[in-house]
Amino acid sequence: MKEPLDCGLNAKRHIWAVLLAALLPISSHFLHAEASPTKPELFSLWDSKAPVGDGTFQTDDAEITLFRADHSNGAAMVICPGGGYGGLVMGPEGQGIALWLNQHGIAGVVLKYRLPRGNYMVPMLDAQRAIRTTRFHSKEWGIDPTRIGIIGFSAGGHLASTAGTHFDTGNQKSSDPIEQVSCRPDFMILIYPVITMGDKGHPGSRKNLMGPDPKPEEVEQFSNEKHISPQTPPTFLAHALNDTVVPAENSRMFFEALQANKVPAKFLELPEGGHGLNGYKGPMWDAWQAQSLAWLGAQKIIPAGDVVQSK
């Protein structure tokens, strides 16, 4: 997650890790995931007429890149990179995750969402559209429409959890067939996520999403721990206990609310790693990947044969 320079030493180190990753060879940049011979496919979500949430539109767009698994099991995940809602960490938290998912038979759909610049509706609309689009094209993309999840990191975790707590079944009166499709994800994986827009959240993400002086009702609307219901999708969370950029309390609040609503959930408390889990590598990074796959298997989202962690 790309943080403002005043967020402390850990954030500064994280910025350098992200910059360094961009300069490394592809094999390192993608965390040693082997590239699929299937060429990624880029799709526009709005055709340069993107809604801003108040009935008006902007000549802007969001994109998804589909990474098909060579040996698909039918599951798919929309991937939301982090970046504090002020940038996008598209390599390690985007394409790298898609390639890792492909190794386990899961299609990766990397979302390049619009940055809000204070317009808090924009990223949510893009995430909802990405899920709808994936579900609408599920047959031709070889995806099971009942096994489409969402995964997000840091502020991308906030966006993913927003999609999992603010969804609808589609607008059957819309002239756009994609808008007629449900945008509810079937499951969520949230890695060191921003969850709340309150005091325990991340000030930089809140400012970028909602502006410098958001109204109390806006803070309430996007404090996602307050919007969990029995219909919230099953969720896996992982967070380092020594994360000083986005406190682990974010994941804990969300997990406890899921439990209270009897939603299947697992919270992996990692003993160390900080924000970004030591630069997207090492035992803490490996732990969430291995345990999230095991959780997907236990939820019968992927078959047991695809749970084994690739080397």
PDB file of C-alpha atoms in Angstrom:
ATOM      1  CA  MET A   1       0.000   0.000   0.000  1.00  0.00           C
ATOM      2  CA  LYS A   2       1.490   3.326  -0.991  1.00  0.00           C
ATOM      3  CA  GLU A   3       1.262   5.594   2.053  1.00  0.00           C
ATOM      4  CA  PRO A   4       1.827   9.330   2.643  1.00  0.00           C
ATOM      5  CA  LEU A   5       5.323  10.144   3.828  1.00  0.00           C
ATOM      6  CA  ASP A   6       4.071  11.215   7.249  1.00  0.00           C
ATOM      7  CA  CYS A   7       2.727   7.758   8.149  1.00  0.00           C
ATOM      8  CA  GLY A   8       5.891   6.665   9.977  1.00  0.00           C
ATOM      9  CA  LEU A   9       8.981   4.580   9.380  1.00  0.00           C
ATOM     10  CA  ASN A  10       7.115   1.381   8.476  1.00  0.00           C
ATOM     11  CA  ALA A  11       5.171   3.184   5.784  1.00  0.00           C
ATOM     12  CA  LYS A  12       8.351   4.712   4.352  1.00  0.00           C
ATOM     13  CA  ARG A  13       9.976   1.298   4.207  1.00  0.00           C
ATOM     14  CA  HIS A  14       6.880  -0.036   2.505  1.00  0.00           C
ATOM     15  CA  ILE A  15       7.067   2.686  -0.151  1.00  0.00           C
ATOM     16  CA  TRP A  16      10.667   1.696  -0.906  1.00  0.00           C
ATOM     17  CA  ALA A  17       9.629  -1.967  -1.083  1.00  0.00           C
ATOM     18  CA  VAL A  18       6.955  -1.137  -3.635  1.00  0.00           C
ATOM     19  CA  LEU A  19       9.336   1.006  -5.693  1.00  0.00           C
ATOM     20  CA  LEU A  20      11.990  -1.697  -5.593  1.00  0.00           C
ATOM     21  CA  ALA A  21       9.497  -4.354  -6.641  1.00  0.00           C
ATOM     22  CA  ALA A  22       8.697  -2.341  -9.751  1.00  0.00           C
ATOM     23  CA  LEU A  23      12.367  -2.497 -10.753  1.00  0.00           C
ATOM     24  CA  LEU A  24      12.891  -6.203 -10.151  1.00  0.00           C
ATOM     25  CA  PRO A  25      12.706  -8.864 -12.861  1.00  0.00           C
ATOM     26  CA  ILE A  26       9.242 -10.227 -13.545  1.00  0.00           C
ATOM     27  CA  SER A  27       9.884 -13.488 -11.684  1.00  0.00           C
ATOM     28  CA  SER A  28      10.513 -11.562  -8.454  1.00  0.00           C
ATOM     29  CA  HIS A  29       7.908  -8.884  -9.138  1.00  0.00           C
ATOM     30  CA  PHE A  30       5.247 -11.579  -9.385  1.00  0.00           C
ATOM     31  CA  LEU A  31       6.472 -13.300  -6.239  1.00  0.00           C
ATOM     32  CA  HIS A  32       7.906 -16.303  -8.086  1.00  0.00           C
ATOM     33  CA  ALA A  33       4.529 -17.281  -9.600  1.00  0.00           C
ATOM     34  CA  GLU A  34       5.058 -18.847 -12.980  1.00  0.00           C
ATOM     35  CA  ALA A  35       3.362 -16.974 -15.790  1.00  0.00           C
ATOM     36  CA  SER A  36       0.459 -18.698 -17.499  1.00  0.00           C
ATOM     37  CA  PRO A  37       0.839 -19.250 -21.246  1.00  0.00           C
ATOM     38  CA  THR A  38      -2.723 -17.932 -21.582  1.00  0.00           C
ATOM     39  CA  LYS A  39      -2.520 -14.258 -22.488  1.00  0.00           C
ATOM     40  CA  PRO A  40      -4.284 -11.881 -20.067  1.00  0.00           C
ATOM     41  CA  GLU A  41      -7.365 -10.190 -21.526  1.00  0.00           C
ATOM     42  CA  LEU A  42      -8.225  -6.538 -20.857  1.00  0.00           C
ATOM     43  CA  PHE A  43     -11.833  -5.326 -20.647  1.00  0.00           C
ATOM     44  CA  SER A  44     -13.321  -1.870 -20.160  1.00  0.00           C
ATOM     45  CA  LEU A  45     -16.000  -1.662 -17.488  1.00  0.00           C
ATOM     46  CA  TRP A  46     -17.700   1.576 -18.499  1.00  0.00           C
ATOM     47  CA  ASP A  47     -16.609   2.388 -22.076  1.00  0.00           C
ATOM     48  CA  SER A  48     -15.463   5.849 -20.930  1.00  0.00           C
ATOM     49  CA  LYS A  49     -18.886   6.767 -19.533  1.00  0.00           C
ATOM     50  CA  ALA A  50     -18.414   5.995 -15.869  1.00  0.00           C
ATOM     51  CA  PRO A  51     -21.014   6.845 -13.206  1.00  0.00           C
ATOM     52  CA  VAL A  52     -19.995   8.895 -10.193  1.00  0.00           C
ATOM     53  CA  GLY A  53     -22.951   7.921  -8.009  1.00  0.00           C
ATOM     54  CA  ASP A  54     -25.184  10.968  -8.268  1.00  0.00           C
ATOM     55  CA  GLY A  55     -26.783  10.229 -11.620  1.00  0.00           C
ATOM     56  CA  THR A  56     -24.016  11.925 -13.589  1.00  0.00           C
ATOM     57  CA  PHE A  57     -21.111  10.439 -15.533  1.00  0.00           C
ATOM     58  CA  GLN A  58     -17.464  11.204 -16.262  1.00  0.00           C
ATOM     59  CA  THR A  59     -15.337  10.470 -19.302  1.00  0.00           C
ATOM     60  CA  ASP A  60     -13.240   8.056 -17.320  1.00  0.00           C
ATOM     61  CA  ASP A  61     -13.075   4.307 -17.066  1.00  0.00           C
ATOM     62  CA  ALA A  62     -12.121   1.341 -14.958  1.00  0.00           C
ATOM     63  CA  GLU A  63     -10.622  -1.857 -16.322  1.00  0.00           C
ATOM     64  CA  ILE A  64     -10.400  -5.506 -15.476  1.00  0.00           C
ATOM     65  CA  THR A  65      -7.711  -7.884 -16.688  1.00  0.00           C
ATOM     66  CA  LEU A  66      -8.728 -11.533 -16.870  1.00  0.00           C
ATOM     67  CA  PHE A  67      -6.060 -14.116 -16.091  1.00  0.00           C
ATOM     68  CA  ARG A  68      -7.536 -17.505 -17.002  1.00  0.00           C
ATOM     69  CA  ALA A  69      -6.274 -20.596 -15.228  1.00  0.00           C
ATOM     70  CA  ASP A  70      -4.883 -23.236 -17.592  1.00  0.00           C
ATOM     71  CA  HIS A  71      -6.555 -25.968 -15.542  1.00  0.00           C
ATOM     72  CA  SER A  72      -9.636 -24.157 -14.260  1.00  0.00           C
ATOM     73  CA  ASN A  73     -11.765 -25.429 -11.406  1.00  0.00           C
ATOM     74  CA  GLY A  74     -14.422 -22.797 -12.154  1.00  0.00           C
ATOM     75  CA  ALA A  75     -13.705 -20.429  -9.245  1.00  0.00           C
ATOM     76  CA  ALA A  76     -12.739 -16.793  -9.818  1.00  0.00           C
ATOM     77  CA  MET A  77     -11.684 -13.802  -7.750  1.00  0.00           C
ATOM     78  CA  VAL A  78     -11.891 -10.098  -8.465  1.00  0.00           C
ATOM     79  CA  ILE A  79      -8.605  -8.654  -7.158  1.00  0.00           C
ATOM     80  CA  CYS A  80      -8.491  -5.189  -5.546  1.00  0.00           C
ATOM     81  CA  PRO A  81      -4.926  -3.865  -5.147  1.00  0.00           C
ATOM     82  CA  GLY A  82      -4.133  -1.483  -2.318  1.00  0.00           C
ATOM     83  CA  GLY A  83      -2.637   1.988  -2.458  1.00  0.00           C
ATOM     84  CA  GLY A  84      -4.435   4.064   0.156  1.00  0.00           C
ATOM     85  CA  TYR A  85      -7.076   5.106  -2.414  1.00  0.00           C
ATOM     86  CA  GLY A  86      -4.382   7.432  -3.737  1.00  0.00           C
ATOM     87  CA  GLY A  87      -2.583   4.945  -6.014  1.00  0.00           C
ATOM     88  CA  LEU A  88      -2.665   1.303  -7.046  1.00  0.00           C
ATOM     89  CA  VAL A  89      -0.078  -1.386  -6.223  1.00  0.00           C
ATOM     90  CA  MET A  90      -0.880  -3.314  -9.392  1.00  0.00           C
ATOM     91  CA  GLY A  91       2.149  -5.653  -9.400  1.00  0.00           C
ATOM     92  CA  PRO A  92       2.419  -7.616  -6.138  1.00  0.00           C
ATOM     93  CA  GLU A  93      -1.190  -6.988  -5.058  1.00  0.00           C
ATOM     94  CA  GLY A  94      -2.693  -7.362  -8.532  1.00  0.00           C
ATOM     95  CA  GLN A  95      -1.075  -9.329 -11.347  1.00  0.00           C
ATOM     96  CA  GLY A  96       1.085 -11.307  -8.930  1.00  0.00           C
ATOM     97  CA  ILE A  97      -1.993 -12.470  -7.050  1.00  0.00           C
ATOM     98  CA  ALA A  98      -3.731 -13.419 -10.306  1.00  0.00           C
ATOM     99  CA  LEU A  99      -0.810 -15.632 -11.312  1.00  0.00           C
ATOM    100  CA  TRP A 100      -0.768 -17.251  -7.881  1.00  0.00           C
ATOM    101  CA  LEU A 101      -4.506 -17.966  -8.116  1.00  0.00           C
ATOM    102  CA  ASN A 102      -4.019 -19.449 -11.575  1.00  0.00           C
ATOM    103  CA  GLN A 103      -1.666 -22.034 -10.096  1.00  0.00           C
ATOM    104  CA  HIS A 104      -4.617 -23.302  -8.056  1.00  0.00           C
ATOM    105  CA  GLY A 105      -7.180 -23.388 -10.846  1.00  0.00           C
ATOM    106  CA  ILE A 106      -8.736 -20.024  -9.965  1.00  0.00           C
ATOM    107  CA  ALA A 107      -9.294 -17.273 -12.519  1.00  0.00           C
ATOM    108  CA  GLY A 108      -7.892 -13.898 -11.447  1.00  0.00           C
ATOM    109  CA  VAL A 109      -9.713 -10.706 -12.438  1.00  0.00           C
ATOM    110  CA  VAL A 110      -7.472  -7.734 -11.623  1.00  0.00           C
ATOM    111  CA  LEU A 111      -9.485  -4.563 -11.068  1.00  0.00           C
ATOM    112  CA  LYS A 112      -7.932  -1.228 -11.977  1.00  0.00           C
ATOM    113  CA  TYR A 113     -10.484   0.916 -10.186  1.00  0.00           C
ATOM    114  CA  ARG A 114     -10.851   4.664 -10.449  1.00  0.00           C
ATOM    115  CA  LEU A 115      -9.223   6.664  -7.662  1.00  0.00           C
ATOM    116  CA  PRO A 116     -11.904   8.543  -5.732  1.00  0.00           C
ATOM    117  CA  ARG A 117     -10.270  11.910  -4.971  1.00  0.00           C
ATOM    118  CA  GLY A 118     -12.971  12.411  -2.365  1.00  0.00           C
ATOM    119  CA  ASN A 119     -15.833  10.882  -4.373  1.00  0.00           C
ATOM    120  CA  TYR A 120     -16.429   7.844  -2.165  1.00  0.00           C
ATOM    121  CA  MET A 121     -18.938   6.169  -4.490  1.00  0.00           C
ATOM    122  CA  VAL A 122     -16.536   5.710  -7.402  1.00  0.00           C
ATOM    123  CA  PRO A 123     -14.412   2.714  -6.250  1.00  0.00           C
ATOM    124  CA  MET A 124     -17.476   0.860  -4.953  1.00  0.00           C
ATOM    125  CA  LEU A 125     -19.285   1.271  -8.274  1.00  0.00           C
ATOM    126  CA  ASP A 126     -16.224  -0.104 -10.079  1.00  0.00           C
ATOM    127  CA  ALA A 127     -15.950  -3.125  -7.766  1.00  0.00           C
ATOM    128  CA  GLN A 128     -19.655  -3.884  -8.128  1.00  0.00           C
ATOM    129  CA  ARG A 129     -19.368  -3.578 -11.893  1.00  0.00           C
ATOM    130  CA  ALA A 130     -16.351  -5.918 -11.951  1.00  0.00           C
ATOM    131  CA  ILE A 131     -18.318  -8.609 -10.113  1.00  0.00           C
ATOM    132  CA  ARG A 132     -21.364  -8.133 -12.322  1.00  0.00           C
ATOM    133  CA  THR A 133     -19.226  -8.278 -15.473  1.00  0.00           C
ATOM    134  CA  THR A 134     -17.445 -11.450 -14.351  1.00  0.00           C
ATOM    135  CA  ARG A 135     -20.761 -13.105 -13.508  1.00  0.00           C
ATOM    136  CA  PHE A 136     -22.382 -11.935 -16.778  1.00  0.00           C
ATOM    137  CA  HIS A 137     -19.534 -13.438 -18.822  1.00  0.00           C
ATOM    138  CA  SER A 138     -19.085 -16.486 -16.598  1.00  0.00           C
ATOM    139  CA  LYS A 139     -20.147 -19.043 -19.189  1.00  0.00           C
ATOM    140  CA  GLU A 140     -17.809 -17.816 -21.922  1.00  0.00           C
ATOM    141  CA  TRP A 141     -14.971 -17.325 -19.408  1.00  0.00           C
ATOM    142  CA  GLY A 142     -15.381 -20.837 -17.968  1.00  0.00           C
ATOM    143  CA  ILE A 143     -16.382 -19.568 -14.519  1.00  0.00           C
ATOM    144  CA  ASP A 144     -19.006 -20.870 -12.116  1.00  0.00           C
ATOM    145  CA  PRO A 145     -21.318 -17.871 -11.421  1.00  0.00           C
ATOM    146  CA  THR A 146     -21.852 -19.116  -7.851  1.00  0.00           C
ATOM    147  CA  ARG A 147     -18.104 -19.166  -7.037  1.00  0.00           C
ATOM    148  CA  ILE A 148     -17.033 -15.600  -7.791  1.00  0.00           C
ATOM    149  CA  GLY A 149     -15.206 -14.042  -4.851  1.00  0.00           C
ATOM    150  CA  ILE A 150     -13.272 -10.878  -4.146  1.00  0.00           C
ATOM    151  CA  ILE A 151      -9.820 -10.412  -2.619  1.00  0.00           C
ATOM    152  CA  GLY A 152      -8.318  -7.132  -1.478  1.00  0.00           C
ATOM    153  CA  PHE A 153      -5.221  -5.732   0.201  1.00  0.00           C
ATOM    154  CA  SER A 154      -5.048  -2.721   2.526  1.00  0.00           C
ATOM    155  CA  ALA A 155      -7.298  -0.032   1.015  1.00  0.00           C
ATOM    156  CA  GLY A 156      -8.165  -2.627  -1.620  1.00  0.00           C
ATOM    157  CA  GLY A 157      -9.317  -4.727   1.324  1.00  0.00           C
ATOM    158  CA  HIS A 158     -11.622  -1.888   2.291  1.00  0.00           C
ATOM    159  CA  LEU A 159     -12.979  -1.866  -1.240  1.00  0.00           C
ATOM    160  CA  ALA A 160     -13.428  -5.645  -1.218  1.00  0.00           C
ATOM    161  CA  SER A 161     -15.214  -5.512   2.141  1.00  0.00           C
ATOM    162  CA  THR A 162     -17.371  -2.681   0.799  1.00  0.00           C
ATOM    163  CA  ALA A 163     -18.417  -4.912  -2.092  1.00  0.00           C
ATOM    164  CA  GLY A 164     -19.207  -7.662   0.421  1.00  0.00           C
ATOM    165  CA  THR A 165     -21.381  -5.433   2.612  1.00  0.00           C
ATOM    166  CA  HIS A 166     -22.970  -3.120   0.016  1.00  0.00           C
ATOM    167  CA  PHE A 167     -24.472  -5.249  -2.737  1.00  0.00           C
ATOM    168  CA  ASP A 168     -27.693  -5.890  -4.605  1.00  0.00           C
ATOM    169  CA  THR A 169     -29.247  -8.591  -6.749  1.00  0.00           C
ATOM    170  CA  GLY A 170     -29.237  -6.453  -9.899  1.00  0.00           C
ATOM    171  CA  ASN A 171     -31.656  -4.033 -11.485  1.00  0.00           C
ATOM    172  CA  GLN A 172     -34.030  -6.026 -13.659  1.00  0.00           C
ATOM    173  CA  LYS A 173     -35.398  -2.810 -15.195  1.00  0.00           C
ATOM    174  CA  SER A 174     -32.007  -1.671 -16.476  1.00  0.00           C
ATOM    175  CA  SER A 175     -31.452  -1.605 -20.240  1.00  0.00           C
ATOM    176  CA  ASP A 176     -27.864  -2.712 -19.554  1.00  0.00           C
ATOM    177  CA  PRO A 177     -27.840  -6.518 -19.182  1.00  0.00           C
ATOM    178  CA  ILE A 178     -24.746  -6.395 -16.970  1.00  0.00           C
ATOM    179  CA  GLU A 179     -26.570  -4.163 -14.475  1.00  0.00           C
ATOM    180  CA  GLN A 180     -29.301  -6.808 -14.210  1.00  0.00           C
ATOM    181  CA  VAL A 181     -26.807  -9.224 -12.616  1.00  0.00           C
ATOM    182  CA  SER A 182     -26.081  -9.555  -8.889  1.00  0.00           C
ATOM    183  CA  CYS A 183     -22.938  -7.851  -7.568  1.00  0.00           C
ATOM    184  CA  ARG A 184     -22.749  -9.906  -4.366  1.00  0.00           C
ATOM    185  CA  PRO A 185     -19.407 -11.716  -4.092  1.00  0.00           C
ATOM    186  CA  ASP A 186     -19.736 -15.358  -3.078  1.00  0.00           C
ATOM    187  CA  PHE A 187     -16.760 -15.108  -0.695  1.00  0.00           C
ATOM    188  CA  MET A 188     -14.115 -12.623   0.445  1.00  0.00           C
ATOM    189  CA  ILE A 189     -10.408 -12.759   1.258  1.00  0.00           C
ATOM    190  CA  LEU A 190      -9.178  -9.635   3.052  1.00  0.00           C
ATOM    191  CA  ILE A 191      -5.440  -9.213   3.647  1.00  0.00           C
ATOM    192  CA  TYR A 192      -4.299  -6.475   6.091  1.00  0.00           C
ATOM    193  CA  PRO A 193      -7.491  -4.612   5.144  1.00  0.00           C
ATOM    194  CA  VAL A 194      -8.654  -1.149   6.038  1.00  0.00           C
ATOM    195  CA  ILE A 195     -12.157  -1.821   7.375  1.00  0.00           C
ATOM    196  CA  THR A 196     -13.366   1.166   9.328  1.00  0.00           C
ATOM    197  CA  MET A 197     -13.452   4.842   8.390  1.00  0.00           C
ATOM    198  CA  GLY A 198     -13.484   5.655  12.100  1.00  0.00           C
ATOM    199  CA  ASP A 199     -10.637   6.360  14.509  1.00  0.00           C
ATOM    200  CA  LYS A 200      -9.090   2.886  14.200  1.00  0.00           C
ATOM    201  CA  GLY A 201      -8.880   3.024  10.421  1.00  0.00           C
ATOM    202  CA  HIS A 202      -6.238   4.553   8.164  1.00  0.00           C
ATOM    203  CA  PRO A 203      -6.406   8.375   7.983  1.00  0.00           C
ATOM    204  CA  GLY A 204      -4.817   8.584   4.526  1.00  0.00           C
ATOM    205  CA  SER A 205      -7.302   6.137   3.000  1.00  0.00           C
ATOM    206  CA  ARG A 206     -10.198   7.980   4.639  1.00  0.00           C
ATOM    207  CA  LYS A 207      -9.031  11.358   3.339  1.00  0.00           C
ATOM    208  CA  ASN A 208      -8.470  10.071  -0.201  1.00  0.00           C
ATOM    209  CA  LEU A 209     -11.818   8.272  -0.239  1.00  0.00           C
ATOM    210  CA  MET A 210     -14.015  10.830   1.496  1.00  0.00           C
ATOM    211  CA  GLY A 211     -12.171  14.129   1.467  1.00  0.00           C
ATOM    212  CA  PRO A 212     -10.702  16.047   4.423  1.00  0.00           C
ATOM    213  CA  ASP A 213     -13.977  16.607   6.288  1.00  0.00           C
ATOM    214  CA  PRO A 214     -16.440  13.770   5.698  1.00  0.00           C
ATOM    215  CA  LYS A 215     -19.915  13.897   7.209  1.00  0.00           C
ATOM    216  CA  PRO A 216     -20.641  11.503  10.087  1.00  0.00           C
ATOM    217  CA  GLU A 217     -23.185   9.603   7.986  1.00  0.00           C
ATOM    218  CA  GLU A 218     -20.575   9.100   5.262  1.00  0.00           C
ATOM    219  CA  VAL A 219     -18.082   7.721   7.777  1.00  0.00           C
ATOM    220  CA  GLU A 220     -20.831   5.416   9.052  1.00  0.00           C
ATOM    221  CA  GLN A 221     -21.745   4.259   5.538  1.00  0.00           C
ATOM    222  CA  PHE A 222     -18.221   3.094   4.740  1.00  0.00           C
ATOM    223  CA  SER A 223     -17.246   1.711   8.144  1.00  0.00           C
ATOM    224  CA  ASN A 224     -17.881  -1.778   6.895  1.00  0.00           C
ATOM    225  CA  GLU A 225     -17.785  -3.540  10.261  1.00  0.00           C
ATOM    226  CA  LYS A 226     -21.165  -1.868  10.888  1.00  0.00           C
ATOM    227  CA  HIS A 227     -22.858  -3.321   7.802  1.00  0.00           C
ATOM    228  CA  ILE A 228     -22.504  -7.068   8.283  1.00  0.00           C
ATOM    229  CA  SER A 229     -25.611  -9.227   8.134  1.00  0.00           C
ATOM    230  CA  PRO A 230     -26.315 -12.971   7.832  1.00  0.00           C
ATOM    231  CA  GLN A 231     -26.190 -12.406   4.053  1.00  0.00           C
ATOM    232  CA  THR A 232     -22.571 -11.199   4.140  1.00  0.00           C
ATOM    233  CA  PRO A 233     -20.355 -13.651   2.209  1.00  0.00           C
ATOM    234  CA  PRO A 234     -18.014 -16.083   4.008  1.00  0.00           C
ATOM    235  CA  THR A 235     -14.744 -14.318   4.737  1.00  0.00           C
ATOM    236  CA  PHE A 236     -11.065 -15.109   5.357  1.00  0.00           C
ATOM    237  CA  LEU A 237      -8.954 -12.368   6.965  1.00  0.00           C
ATOM    238  CA  ALA A 238      -5.220 -12.125   7.671  1.00  0.00           C
ATOM    239  CA  HIS A 239      -3.428  -9.311   9.475  1.00  0.00           C
ATOM    240  CA  ALA A 240      -0.058  -8.857  11.178  1.00  0.00           C
ATOM    241  CA  LEU A 241      -0.399  -7.989  14.845  1.00  0.00           C
ATOM    242  CA  ASN A 242       2.478  -5.493  14.524  1.00  0.00           C
ATOM    243  CA  ASP A 243       0.917  -3.585  11.612  1.00  0.00           C
ATOM    244  CA  THR A 244       1.298   0.062  12.617  1.00  0.00           C
ATOM    245  CA  VAL A 245      -0.089   1.499   9.370  1.00  0.00           C
ATOM    246  CA  VAL A 246      -3.454  -0.274   9.425  1.00  0.00           C
ATOM    247  CA  PRO A 247      -4.013  -1.751  12.905  1.00  0.00           C
ATOM    248  CA  ALA A 248      -5.074  -5.377  13.148  1.00  0.00           C
ATOM    249  CA  GLU A 249      -8.139  -4.164  15.067  1.00  0.00           C
ATOM    250  CA  ASN A 250      -9.648  -3.486  11.633  1.00  0.00           C
ATOM    251  CA  SER A 251      -9.724  -7.196  10.806  1.00  0.00           C
ATOM    252  CA  ARG A 252     -10.701  -8.151  14.372  1.00  0.00           C
ATOM    253  CA  MET A 253     -13.771  -5.887  14.358  1.00  0.00           C
ATOM    254  CA  PHE A 254     -14.923  -7.302  11.051  1.00  0.00           C
ATOM    255  CA  PHE A 255     -14.329 -10.892  12.175  1.00  0.00           C
ATOM    256  CA  GLU A 256     -16.261 -10.417  15.429  1.00  0.00           C
ATOM    257  CA  ALA A 257     -19.203  -8.906  13.543  1.00  0.00           C
ATOM    258  CA  LEU A 258     -19.156 -11.855  11.135  1.00  0.00           C
ATOM    259  CA  GLN A 259     -19.218 -14.254  14.064  1.00  0.00           C
ATOM    260  CA  ALA A 260     -22.108 -12.381  15.668  1.00  0.00           C
ATOM    261  CA  ASN A 261     -24.073 -12.828  12.439  1.00  0.00           C
ATOM    262  CA  LYS A 262     -23.078 -16.503  12.134  1.00  0.00           C
ATOM    263  CA  VAL A 263     -21.234 -15.907   8.841  1.00  0.00           C
ATOM    264  CA  PRO A 264     -18.496 -18.515   8.181  1.00  0.00           C
ATOM    265  CA  ALA A 265     -15.194 -16.751   8.791  1.00  0.00           C
ATOM    266  CA  LYS A 266     -11.560 -17.228   9.739  1.00  0.00           C
ATOM    267  CA  PHE A 267      -9.141 -14.629  11.077  1.00  0.00           C
ATOM    268  CA  LEU A 268      -5.448 -15.477  10.771  1.00  0.00           C
ATOM    269  CA  GLU A 269      -3.510 -13.355  13.274  1.00  0.00           C
ATOM    270  CA  LEU A 270       0.064 -13.195  12.028  1.00  0.00           C
ATOM    271  CA  PRO A 271       2.685 -12.584  14.723  1.00  0.00           C
ATOM    272  CA  GLU A 272       4.785 -10.200  12.624  1.00  0.00           C
ATOM    273  CA  GLY A 273       5.327  -8.838   9.139  1.00  0.00           C
ATOM    274  CA  GLY A 274       3.954  -5.318   9.471  1.00  0.00           C
ATOM    275  CA  HIS A 275       1.981  -3.733   6.680  1.00  0.00           C
ATOM    276  CA  GLY A 276       2.650  -5.504   3.398  1.00  0.00           C
ATOM    277  CA  LEU A 277       3.987  -8.573   5.240  1.00  0.00           C
ATOM    278  CA  ASN A 278       7.711  -7.953   4.833  1.00  0.00           C
ATOM    279  CA  GLY A 279       7.409  -6.789   1.242  1.00  0.00           C
ATOM    280  CA  TYR A 280       5.098  -9.583   0.001  1.00  0.00           C
ATOM    281  CA  LYS A 281       7.445 -12.441   0.799  1.00  0.00           C
ATOM    282  CA  GLY A 282       8.580 -14.762   3.530  1.00  0.00           C
ATOM    283  CA  PRO A 283       6.795 -16.972   6.074  1.00  0.00           C
ATOM    284  CA  MET A 284       3.968 -14.542   6.930  1.00  0.00           C
ATOM    285  CA  TRP A 285       3.103 -14.022   3.263  1.00  0.00           C
ATOM    286  CA  ASP A 286       3.288 -17.767   2.637  1.00  0.00           C
ATOM    287  CA  ALA A 287       1.099 -18.438   5.686  1.00  0.00           C
ATOM    288  CA  TRP A 288      -1.912 -16.434   4.538  1.00  0.00           C
ATOM    289  CA  GLN A 289      -1.696 -17.918   1.050  1.00  0.00           C
ATOM    290  CA  ALA A 290      -1.534 -21.503   2.311  1.00  0.00           C
ATOM    291  CA  GLN A 291      -4.256 -21.033   4.918  1.00  0.00           C
ATOM    292  CA  SER A 292      -6.601 -19.136   2.620  1.00  0.00           C
ATOM    293  CA  LEU A 293      -6.372 -21.986   0.106  1.00  0.00           C
ATOM    294  CA  ALA A 294      -7.123 -24.498   2.861  1.00  0.00           C
ATOM    295  CA  TRP A 295     -10.101 -22.364   3.910  1.00  0.00           C
ATOM    296  CA  LEU A 296     -11.381 -22.221   0.319  1.00  0.00           C
ATOM    297  CA  GLY A 297     -11.139 -25.994   0.223  1.00  0.00           C
ATOM    298  CA  ALA A 298     -12.980 -26.367   3.523  1.00  0.00           C
ATOM    299  CA  GLN A 299     -15.732 -24.085   2.184  1.00  0.00           C
ATOM    300  CA  LYS A 300     -15.891 -26.309  -0.930  1.00  0.00           C
ATOM    301  CA  ILE A 301     -15.144 -23.315  -3.144  1.00  0.00           C
ATOM    302  CA  ILE A 302     -12.173 -25.110  -4.693  1.00  0.00           C
ATOM    303  CA  PRO A 303     -11.527 -28.870  -4.837  1.00  0.00           C
ATOM    304  CA  ALA A 304      -9.085 -30.488  -2.440  1.00  0.00           C
ATOM    305  CA  GLY A 305      -6.583 -31.119  -5.233  1.00  0.00           C
ATOM    306  CA  ASP A 306      -6.121 -27.358  -5.765  1.00  0.00           C
ATOM    307  CA  VAL A 307      -5.415 -26.604  -2.109  1.00  0.00           C
ATOM    308  CA  VAL A 308      -1.770 -27.732  -2.201  1.00  0.00           C
ATOM    309  CA  GLN A 309       0.500 -24.698  -2.089  1.00  0.00           C
ATOM    310  CA  SER A 310       2.636 -24.327  -5.216  1.00  0.00           C
ATOM    311  CA  LYS A 311       6.386 -23.953  -4.787  1.00  0.00           C
TER     312      LYS A 311
END
